[in-house]
Tab-separated table of C-alpha atoms in Angstrom:
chain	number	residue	atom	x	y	z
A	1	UNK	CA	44.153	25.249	15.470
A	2	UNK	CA	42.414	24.545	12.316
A	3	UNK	CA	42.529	27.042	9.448
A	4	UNK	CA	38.849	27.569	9.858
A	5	UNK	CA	39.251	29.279	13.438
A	6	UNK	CA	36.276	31.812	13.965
A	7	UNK	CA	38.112	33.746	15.876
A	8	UNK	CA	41.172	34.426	13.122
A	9	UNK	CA	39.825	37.419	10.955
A	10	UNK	CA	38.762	36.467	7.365
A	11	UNK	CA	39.885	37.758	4.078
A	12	UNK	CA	43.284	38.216	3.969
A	13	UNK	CA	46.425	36.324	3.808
A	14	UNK	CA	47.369	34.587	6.631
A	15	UNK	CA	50.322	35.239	9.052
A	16	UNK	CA	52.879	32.124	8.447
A	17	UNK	CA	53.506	31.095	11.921
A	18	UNK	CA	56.643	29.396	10.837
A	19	UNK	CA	57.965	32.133	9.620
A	20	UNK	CA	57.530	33.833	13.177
A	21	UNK	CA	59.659	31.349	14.482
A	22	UNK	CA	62.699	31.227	12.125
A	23	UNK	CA	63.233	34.730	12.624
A	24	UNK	CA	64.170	34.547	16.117
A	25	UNK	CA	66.239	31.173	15.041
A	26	UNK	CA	68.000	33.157	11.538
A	27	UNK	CA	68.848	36.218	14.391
A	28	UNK	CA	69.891	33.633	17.193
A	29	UNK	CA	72.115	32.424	14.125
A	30	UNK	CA	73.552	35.295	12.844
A	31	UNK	CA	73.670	37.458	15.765
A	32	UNK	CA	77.000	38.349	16.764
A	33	UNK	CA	78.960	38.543	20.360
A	34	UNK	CA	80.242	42.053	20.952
A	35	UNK	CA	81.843	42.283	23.883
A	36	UNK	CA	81.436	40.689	28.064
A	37	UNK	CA	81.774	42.705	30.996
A	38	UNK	CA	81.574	43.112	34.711
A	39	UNK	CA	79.887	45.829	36.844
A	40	UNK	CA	80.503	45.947	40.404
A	41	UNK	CA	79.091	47.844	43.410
A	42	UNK	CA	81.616	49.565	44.988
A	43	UNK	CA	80.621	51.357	48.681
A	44	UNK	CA	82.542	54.580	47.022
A	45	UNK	CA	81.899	54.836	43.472
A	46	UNK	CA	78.981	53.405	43.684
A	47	UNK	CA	78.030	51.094	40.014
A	48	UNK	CA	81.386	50.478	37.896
A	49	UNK	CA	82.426	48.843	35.002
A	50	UNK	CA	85.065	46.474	36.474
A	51	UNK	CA	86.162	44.520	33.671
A	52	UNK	CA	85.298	44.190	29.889
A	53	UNK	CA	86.233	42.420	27.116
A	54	UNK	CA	87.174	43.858	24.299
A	55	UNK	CA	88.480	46.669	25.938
A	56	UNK	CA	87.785	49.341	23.460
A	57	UNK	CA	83.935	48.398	23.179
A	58	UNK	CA	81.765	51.686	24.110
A	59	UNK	CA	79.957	50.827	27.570
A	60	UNK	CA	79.115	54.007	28.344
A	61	UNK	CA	75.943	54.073	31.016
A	62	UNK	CA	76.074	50.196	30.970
A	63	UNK	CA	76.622	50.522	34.893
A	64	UNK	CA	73.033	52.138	35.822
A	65	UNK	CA	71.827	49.579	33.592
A	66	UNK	CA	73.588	46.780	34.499
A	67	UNK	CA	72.285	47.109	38.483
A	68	UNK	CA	69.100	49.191	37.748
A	69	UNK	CA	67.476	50.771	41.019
A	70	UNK	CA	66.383	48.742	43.569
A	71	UNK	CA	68.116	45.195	42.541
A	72	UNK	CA	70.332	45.601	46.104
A	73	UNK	CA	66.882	44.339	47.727
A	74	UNK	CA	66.726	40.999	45.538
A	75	UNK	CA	69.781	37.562	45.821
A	76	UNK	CA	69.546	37.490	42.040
A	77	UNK	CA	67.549	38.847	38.418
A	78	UNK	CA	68.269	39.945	35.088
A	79	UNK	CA	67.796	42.891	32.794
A	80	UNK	CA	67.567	43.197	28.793
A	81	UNK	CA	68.172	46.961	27.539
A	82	UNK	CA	69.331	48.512	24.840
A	83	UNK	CA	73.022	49.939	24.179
A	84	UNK	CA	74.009	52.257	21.183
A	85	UNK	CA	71.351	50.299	18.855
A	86	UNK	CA	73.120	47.254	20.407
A	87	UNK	CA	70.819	44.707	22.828
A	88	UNK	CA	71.892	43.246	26.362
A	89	UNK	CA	71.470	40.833	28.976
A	90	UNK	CA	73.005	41.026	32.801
A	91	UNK	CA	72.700	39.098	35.429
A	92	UNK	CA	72.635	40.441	38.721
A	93	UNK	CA	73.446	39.035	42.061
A	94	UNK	CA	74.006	39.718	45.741
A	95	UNK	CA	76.259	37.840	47.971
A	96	UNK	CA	76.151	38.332	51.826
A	97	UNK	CA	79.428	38.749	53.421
A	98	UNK	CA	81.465	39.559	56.928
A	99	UNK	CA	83.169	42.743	55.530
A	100	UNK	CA	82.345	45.849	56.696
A	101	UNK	CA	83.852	47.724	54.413
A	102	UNK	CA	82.207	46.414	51.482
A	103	UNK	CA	78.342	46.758	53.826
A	104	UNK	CA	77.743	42.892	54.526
A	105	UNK	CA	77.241	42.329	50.823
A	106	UNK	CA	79.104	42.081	47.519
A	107	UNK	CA	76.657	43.008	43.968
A	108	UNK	CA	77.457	42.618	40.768
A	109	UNK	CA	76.430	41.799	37.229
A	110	UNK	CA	78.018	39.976	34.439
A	111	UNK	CA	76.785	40.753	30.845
A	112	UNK	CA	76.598	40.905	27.505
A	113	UNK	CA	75.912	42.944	24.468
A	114	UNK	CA	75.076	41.067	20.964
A	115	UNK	CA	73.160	43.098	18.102
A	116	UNK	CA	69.686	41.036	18.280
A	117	UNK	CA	67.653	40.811	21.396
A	118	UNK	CA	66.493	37.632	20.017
A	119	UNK	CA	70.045	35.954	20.730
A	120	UNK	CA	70.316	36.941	24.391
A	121	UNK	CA	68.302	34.225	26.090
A	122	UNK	CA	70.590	30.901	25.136
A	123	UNK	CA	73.283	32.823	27.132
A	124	UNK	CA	71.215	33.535	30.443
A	125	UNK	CA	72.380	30.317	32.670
A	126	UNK	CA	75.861	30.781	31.777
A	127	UNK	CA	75.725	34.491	32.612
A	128	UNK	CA	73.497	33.846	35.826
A	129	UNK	CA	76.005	31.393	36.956
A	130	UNK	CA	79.193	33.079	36.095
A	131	UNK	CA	77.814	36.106	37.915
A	132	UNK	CA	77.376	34.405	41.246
A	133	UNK	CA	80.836	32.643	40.576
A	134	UNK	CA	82.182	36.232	40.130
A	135	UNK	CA	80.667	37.330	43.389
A	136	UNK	CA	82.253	34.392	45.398
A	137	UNK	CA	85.747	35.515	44.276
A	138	UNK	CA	87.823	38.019	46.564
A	139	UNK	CA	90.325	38.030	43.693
A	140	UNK	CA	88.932	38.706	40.332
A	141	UNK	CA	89.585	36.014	37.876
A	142	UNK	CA	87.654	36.614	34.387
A	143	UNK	CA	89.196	33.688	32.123
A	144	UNK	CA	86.162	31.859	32.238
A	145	UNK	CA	84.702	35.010	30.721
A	146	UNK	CA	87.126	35.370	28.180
A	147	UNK	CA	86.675	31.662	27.386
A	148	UNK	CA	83.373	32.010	26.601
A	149	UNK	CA	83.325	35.039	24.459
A	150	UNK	CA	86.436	33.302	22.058
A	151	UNK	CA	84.094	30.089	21.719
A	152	UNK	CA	80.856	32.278	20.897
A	153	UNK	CA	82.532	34.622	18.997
A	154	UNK	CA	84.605	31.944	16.572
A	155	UNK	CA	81.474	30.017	15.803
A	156	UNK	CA	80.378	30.678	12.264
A	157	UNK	CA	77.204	32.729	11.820
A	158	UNK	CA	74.789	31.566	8.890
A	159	UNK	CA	71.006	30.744	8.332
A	160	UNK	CA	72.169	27.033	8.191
A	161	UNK	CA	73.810	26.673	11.560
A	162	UNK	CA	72.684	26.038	14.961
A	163	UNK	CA	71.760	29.005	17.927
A	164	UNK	CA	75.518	30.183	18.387
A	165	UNK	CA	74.829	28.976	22.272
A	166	UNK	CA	74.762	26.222	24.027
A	167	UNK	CA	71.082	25.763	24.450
A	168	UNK	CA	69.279	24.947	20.935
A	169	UNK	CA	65.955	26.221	22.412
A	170	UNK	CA	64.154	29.031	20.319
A	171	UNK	CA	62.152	30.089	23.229
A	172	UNK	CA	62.796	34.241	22.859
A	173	UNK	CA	62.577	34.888	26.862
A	174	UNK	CA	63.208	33.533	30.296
A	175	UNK	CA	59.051	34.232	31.198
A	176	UNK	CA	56.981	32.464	28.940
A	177	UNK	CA	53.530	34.284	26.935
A	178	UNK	CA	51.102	32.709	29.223
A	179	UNK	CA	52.532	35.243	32.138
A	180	UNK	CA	52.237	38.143	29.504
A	181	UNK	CA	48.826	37.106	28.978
A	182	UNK	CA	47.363	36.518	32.298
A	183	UNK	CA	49.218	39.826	33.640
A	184	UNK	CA	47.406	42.452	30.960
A	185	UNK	CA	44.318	40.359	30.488
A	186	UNK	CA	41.889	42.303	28.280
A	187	UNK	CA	44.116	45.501	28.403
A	188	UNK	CA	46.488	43.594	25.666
A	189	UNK	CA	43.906	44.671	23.114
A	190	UNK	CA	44.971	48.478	24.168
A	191	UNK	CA	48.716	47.896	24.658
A	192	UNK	CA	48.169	46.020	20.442
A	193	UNK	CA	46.040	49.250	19.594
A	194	UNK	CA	49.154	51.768	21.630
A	195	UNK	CA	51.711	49.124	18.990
A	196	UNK	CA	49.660	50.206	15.679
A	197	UNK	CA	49.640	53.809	16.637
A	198	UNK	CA	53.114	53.634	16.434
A	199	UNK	CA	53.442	55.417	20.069
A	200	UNK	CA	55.480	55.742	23.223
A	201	UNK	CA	54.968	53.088	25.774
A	202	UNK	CA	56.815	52.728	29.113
A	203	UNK	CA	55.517	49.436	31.353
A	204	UNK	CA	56.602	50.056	34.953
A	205	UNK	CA	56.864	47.784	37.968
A	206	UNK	CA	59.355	47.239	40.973
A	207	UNK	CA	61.723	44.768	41.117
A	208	UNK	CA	62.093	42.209	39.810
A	209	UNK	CA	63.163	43.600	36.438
A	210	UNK	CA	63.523	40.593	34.307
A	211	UNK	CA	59.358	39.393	33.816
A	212	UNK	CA	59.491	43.519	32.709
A	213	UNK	CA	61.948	42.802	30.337
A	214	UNK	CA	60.137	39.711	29.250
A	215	UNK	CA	57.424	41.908	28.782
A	216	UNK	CA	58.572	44.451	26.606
A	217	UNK	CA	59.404	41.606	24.371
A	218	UNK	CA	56.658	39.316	24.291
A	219	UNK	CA	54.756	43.055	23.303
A	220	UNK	CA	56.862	43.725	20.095
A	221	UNK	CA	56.005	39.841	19.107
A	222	UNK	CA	52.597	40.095	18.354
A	223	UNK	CA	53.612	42.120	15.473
A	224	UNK	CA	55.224	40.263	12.443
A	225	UNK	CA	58.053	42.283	11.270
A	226	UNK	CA	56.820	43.154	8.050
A	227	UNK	CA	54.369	44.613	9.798
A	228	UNK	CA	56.660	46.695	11.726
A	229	UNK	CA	57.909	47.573	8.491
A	230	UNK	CA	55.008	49.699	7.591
A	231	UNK	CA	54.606	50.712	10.443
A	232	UNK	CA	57.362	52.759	10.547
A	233	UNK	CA	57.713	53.194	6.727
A	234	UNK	CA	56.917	57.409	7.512
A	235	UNK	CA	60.840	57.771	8.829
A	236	UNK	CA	59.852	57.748	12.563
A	237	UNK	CA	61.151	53.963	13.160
A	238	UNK	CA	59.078	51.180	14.000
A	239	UNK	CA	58.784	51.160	17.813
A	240	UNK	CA	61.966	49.453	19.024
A	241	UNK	CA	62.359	47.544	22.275
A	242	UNK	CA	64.806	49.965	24.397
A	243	UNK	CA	63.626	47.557	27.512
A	244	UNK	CA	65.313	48.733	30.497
A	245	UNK	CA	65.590	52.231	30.922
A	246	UNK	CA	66.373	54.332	33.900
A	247	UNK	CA	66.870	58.505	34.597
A	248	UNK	CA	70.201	58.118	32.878
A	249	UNK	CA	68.987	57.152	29.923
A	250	UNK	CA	66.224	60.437	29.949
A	251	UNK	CA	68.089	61.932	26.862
A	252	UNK	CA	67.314	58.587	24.813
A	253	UNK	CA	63.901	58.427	25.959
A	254	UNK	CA	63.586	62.088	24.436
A	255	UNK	CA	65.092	61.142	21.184
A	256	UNK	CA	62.664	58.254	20.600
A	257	UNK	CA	59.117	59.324	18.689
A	258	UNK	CA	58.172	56.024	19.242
A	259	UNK	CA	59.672	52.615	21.659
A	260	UNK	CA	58.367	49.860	24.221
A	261	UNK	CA	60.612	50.498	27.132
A	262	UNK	CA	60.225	49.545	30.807
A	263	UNK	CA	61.471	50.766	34.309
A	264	UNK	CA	61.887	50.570	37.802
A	265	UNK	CA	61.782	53.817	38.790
A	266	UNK	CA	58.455	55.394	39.245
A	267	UNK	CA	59.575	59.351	39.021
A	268	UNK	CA	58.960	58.225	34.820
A	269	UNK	CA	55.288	58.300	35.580
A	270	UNK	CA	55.589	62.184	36.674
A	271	UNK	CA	57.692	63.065	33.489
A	272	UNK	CA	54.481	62.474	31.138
A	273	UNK	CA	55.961	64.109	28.607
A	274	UNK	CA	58.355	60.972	27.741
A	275	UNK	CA	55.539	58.892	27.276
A	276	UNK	CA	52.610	58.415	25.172
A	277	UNK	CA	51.283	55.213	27.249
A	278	UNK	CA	52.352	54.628	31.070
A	279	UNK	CA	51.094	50.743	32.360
A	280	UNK	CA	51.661	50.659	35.998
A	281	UNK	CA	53.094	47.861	37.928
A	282	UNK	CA	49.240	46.589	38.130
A	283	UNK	CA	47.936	46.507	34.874
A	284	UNK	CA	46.496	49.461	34.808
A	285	UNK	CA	47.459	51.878	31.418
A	286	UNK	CA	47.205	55.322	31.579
A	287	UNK	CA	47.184	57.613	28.518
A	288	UNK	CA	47.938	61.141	27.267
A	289	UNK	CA	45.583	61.035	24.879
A	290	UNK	CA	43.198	58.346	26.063
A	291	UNK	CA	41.344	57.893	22.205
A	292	UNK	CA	40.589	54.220	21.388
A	293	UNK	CA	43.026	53.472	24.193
A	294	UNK	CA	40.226	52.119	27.011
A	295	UNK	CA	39.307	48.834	27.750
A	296	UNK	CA	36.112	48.026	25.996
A	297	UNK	CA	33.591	44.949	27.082
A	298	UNK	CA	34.467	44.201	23.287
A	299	UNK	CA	37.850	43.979	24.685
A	300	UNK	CA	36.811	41.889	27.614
A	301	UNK	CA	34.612	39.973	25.427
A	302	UNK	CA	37.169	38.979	22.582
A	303	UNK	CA	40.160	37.970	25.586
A	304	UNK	CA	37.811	35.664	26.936
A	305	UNK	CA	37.093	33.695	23.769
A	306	UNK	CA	40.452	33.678	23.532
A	307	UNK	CA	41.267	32.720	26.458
A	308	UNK	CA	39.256	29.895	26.372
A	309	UNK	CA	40.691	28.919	22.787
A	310	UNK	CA	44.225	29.335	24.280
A	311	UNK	CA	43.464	26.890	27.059
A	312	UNK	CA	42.182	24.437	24.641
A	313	UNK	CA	45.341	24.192	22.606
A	314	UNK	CA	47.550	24.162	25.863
A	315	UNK	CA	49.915	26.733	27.116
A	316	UNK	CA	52.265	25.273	24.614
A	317	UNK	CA	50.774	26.535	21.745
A	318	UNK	CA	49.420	29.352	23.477
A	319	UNK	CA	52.090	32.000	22.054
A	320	UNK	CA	51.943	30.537	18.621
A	321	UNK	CA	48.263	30.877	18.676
A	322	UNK	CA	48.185	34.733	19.809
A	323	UNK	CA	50.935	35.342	17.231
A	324	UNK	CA	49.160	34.438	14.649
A	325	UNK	CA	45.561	36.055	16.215
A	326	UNK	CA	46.583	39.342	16.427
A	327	UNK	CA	49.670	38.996	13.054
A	328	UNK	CA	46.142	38.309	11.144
A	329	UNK	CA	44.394	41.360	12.573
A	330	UNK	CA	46.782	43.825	12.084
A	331	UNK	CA	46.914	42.552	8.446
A	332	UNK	CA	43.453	42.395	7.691
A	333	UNK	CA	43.541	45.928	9.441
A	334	UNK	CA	46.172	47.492	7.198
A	335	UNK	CA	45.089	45.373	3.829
A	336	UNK	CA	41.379	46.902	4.317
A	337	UNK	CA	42.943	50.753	5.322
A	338	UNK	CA	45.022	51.217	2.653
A	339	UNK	CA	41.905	49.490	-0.014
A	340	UNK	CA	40.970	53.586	-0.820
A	341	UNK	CA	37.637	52.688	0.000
A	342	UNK	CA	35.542	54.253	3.442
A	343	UNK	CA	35.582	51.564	6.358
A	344	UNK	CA	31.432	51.384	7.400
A	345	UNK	CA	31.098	49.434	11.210
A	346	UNK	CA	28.905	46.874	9.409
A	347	UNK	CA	31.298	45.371	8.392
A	348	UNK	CA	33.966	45.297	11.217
A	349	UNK	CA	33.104	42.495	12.894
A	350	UNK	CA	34.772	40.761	9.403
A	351	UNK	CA	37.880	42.610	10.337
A	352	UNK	CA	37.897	40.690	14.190
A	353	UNK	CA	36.618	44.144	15.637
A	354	UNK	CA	33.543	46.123	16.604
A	355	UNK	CA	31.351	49.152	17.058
A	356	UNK	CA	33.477	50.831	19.915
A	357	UNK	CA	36.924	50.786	18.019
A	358	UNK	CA	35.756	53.140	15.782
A	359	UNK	CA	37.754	56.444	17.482
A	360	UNK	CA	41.045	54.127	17.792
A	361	UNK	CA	39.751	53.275	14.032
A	362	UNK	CA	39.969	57.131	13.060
A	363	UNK	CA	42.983	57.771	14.982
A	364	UNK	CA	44.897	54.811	13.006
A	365	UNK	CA	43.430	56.339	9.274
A	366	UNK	CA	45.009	59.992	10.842
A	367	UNK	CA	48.145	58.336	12.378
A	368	UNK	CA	49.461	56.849	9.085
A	369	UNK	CA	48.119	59.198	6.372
A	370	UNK	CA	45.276	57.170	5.101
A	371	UNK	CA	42.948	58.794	2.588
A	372	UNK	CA	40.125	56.276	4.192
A	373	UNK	CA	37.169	57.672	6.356
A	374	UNK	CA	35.515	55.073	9.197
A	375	UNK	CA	31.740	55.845	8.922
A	376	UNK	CA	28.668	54.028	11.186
A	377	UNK	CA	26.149	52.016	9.772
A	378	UNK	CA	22.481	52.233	9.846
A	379	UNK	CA	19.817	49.816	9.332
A	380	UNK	CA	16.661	51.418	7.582
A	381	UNK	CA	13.759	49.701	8.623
């Protein structure tokens, strides 16, 4: 990946890859342990927090999130979502039994809440494994639990010092980008165009939930954070990750003027008010207002130079190398929008786009309050 890529746009600082990384290793590092629990299925309550640790921690809701719909088809998975501007993981499994009274089948999920979503992963094979330990038990025995939270918990939390978990690996999520690219293919460029506008956008699928969650992550990545930054600098917020969400969490979803959430539960895709962009469980986005969010054969063009770049450095580098792609666009994008001078299509293709981004162009100048109009060219022969 030479600094004279062709396909990186020109003319404005570059996005420090490095940089990219030690963020998720400074948040892995500082990120704190808030609290462990246990939600159980029961045949009469239904989802219930069965245990916690500390006690007085606020899990309000955690339940429906915990087990989201449709998990008591699958032996195992995992979630991410958001709780009280807190992040968490649970891991989910199903244990077949002889009991009639408890249906042929013990659920449950063991998880926890920490205040970066970056800091979740290290902790997914202890969770996944406690959880089917948990399950196993028919009386409840949560020392193990408590255990691990002291341990975490004690360990210092600095820039200097290693992940707080066991695993040193940096690696954000479970899924790794190579499955976010191949699923979206050329409709990344909209879901990057939905992320600059700043808007509402809810990916759906059925269960499994955790390559969802994965999702919704991997998204938010190929912004830097500065970036984010001014993206939100107008007091709305800079579209945060609420991953899982379900109907309980409706009032939330209300709340939010902007997020990149996901779901199980296709009713969200009749209650278009709650979203600006909907991406079904194929692919496929669908839009309130569908300007400069279509799939353009410049779209379909630029994904399959990349593509073929990508392959060429390895599915190793592959994340590093979009990171940095679209980091540089957005730059060049916002360095060349807030210049004060009108944007003419000429000289777009200098900027990494073309012709037939020009109404997602327009709607970006609006969006953010830029004095800057986006006008065509014409050659006069």
């Amino acid at each position: 990946m030479a600094e004279e890529d062709p396909l990186l746009p020109r003319g404005v600082q570059r996005v420090d890859v490095s940089s990219y990384r030690d963020v998720f290793i400074q948040k892995q590092n500082q990120s704190q342990l808030l609290a462990i629990f246990v939600v159980t299925f029961d045949v009469k309550k239904g989802n219930t927090v069965s245990w916690q640790h500390p006690a007085q921690f606020d899990l309000s809701s955690v339940d429906f999130k915990a087990i989201p719909s449709g998990l008591h088809t699958l032996e195992s998975d995992y979630v991410y979502f958001n709780q009280n501007d807190h992040f968490g993981l649970a891991c989910f499994n199903r244990y077949s039994t002889n009991v009639a009274a408890e249906r042929n089948a013990r659920m449950c999920s063991v998880g926890i809440i920490m205040d970066y979503y970056e800091a979740l992963y290290p902790h997914l094979n202890f969770l996944s494994a406690e959880c089917r330990k948990q399950n196993r038990r028919d009386v409840p025995d949560h020392s193990d639990l408590i255990t691990y939270f002291n341990q975490v918990a004690s360990r210092p939390h600095s820039n200097s010092n290693p992940p707080v978990a066991p695993s040193r690996s940096v690696r954000p999520f479970a899924t790794s980008f190579v499955d976010f690219w191949r699923f979206f293919g050329p409709s990344v460029f909209v879901l990057w165009r939905a992320m600059m506008l700043n808007l509402r956008i809810l990916l759906y699928h059925q269960v499994p939930i955790g390559p969802l969650s994965n999702r919704v992550g991997w998204c938010r990545a190929l912004l830097p954070e500065s970036l984010w930054q001014w993206i939100g600098r107008n007091s709305e917020g800079a579209c945060p990750a609420l991953f899982y969400v379900s109907v309980a969490d409706i009032g939330t979803v209300k709340s939010k003027r902007s997020f990149i959430a996901c779901t199980s539960e296709l009713i969200f895709k009749e209650k278009s008010d709650l979203w600006d962009v909907f991406v079904d469980g194929n692919g496929v986005i669908a839009s309130r207002d569908s300007v400069g969010l279509r799939v353009t054969n410049a779209d379909r063009t630029h994904y399959k130079k990349l593509n073929q770049r990508m392959e060429s450095v390895g599915s190793e580098f592959m994340e590093v190398f979009a990171v940095r792609y679209f980091g540089n666009l957005s730059e060049h994008l916002r360095h060349r929008f807030t210049s004060g001078t009108d944007v003419y299509t000429s000289e777009l293709s200098e900027i990494g786009l073309s012709r037939s981004d020009v109404p997602f162009l327009r709607r970006y100048a609006r969006k953010h309050k830029l004095d800057v109009s986006v006008k065509y060219s014409y050659c006069c022969c």
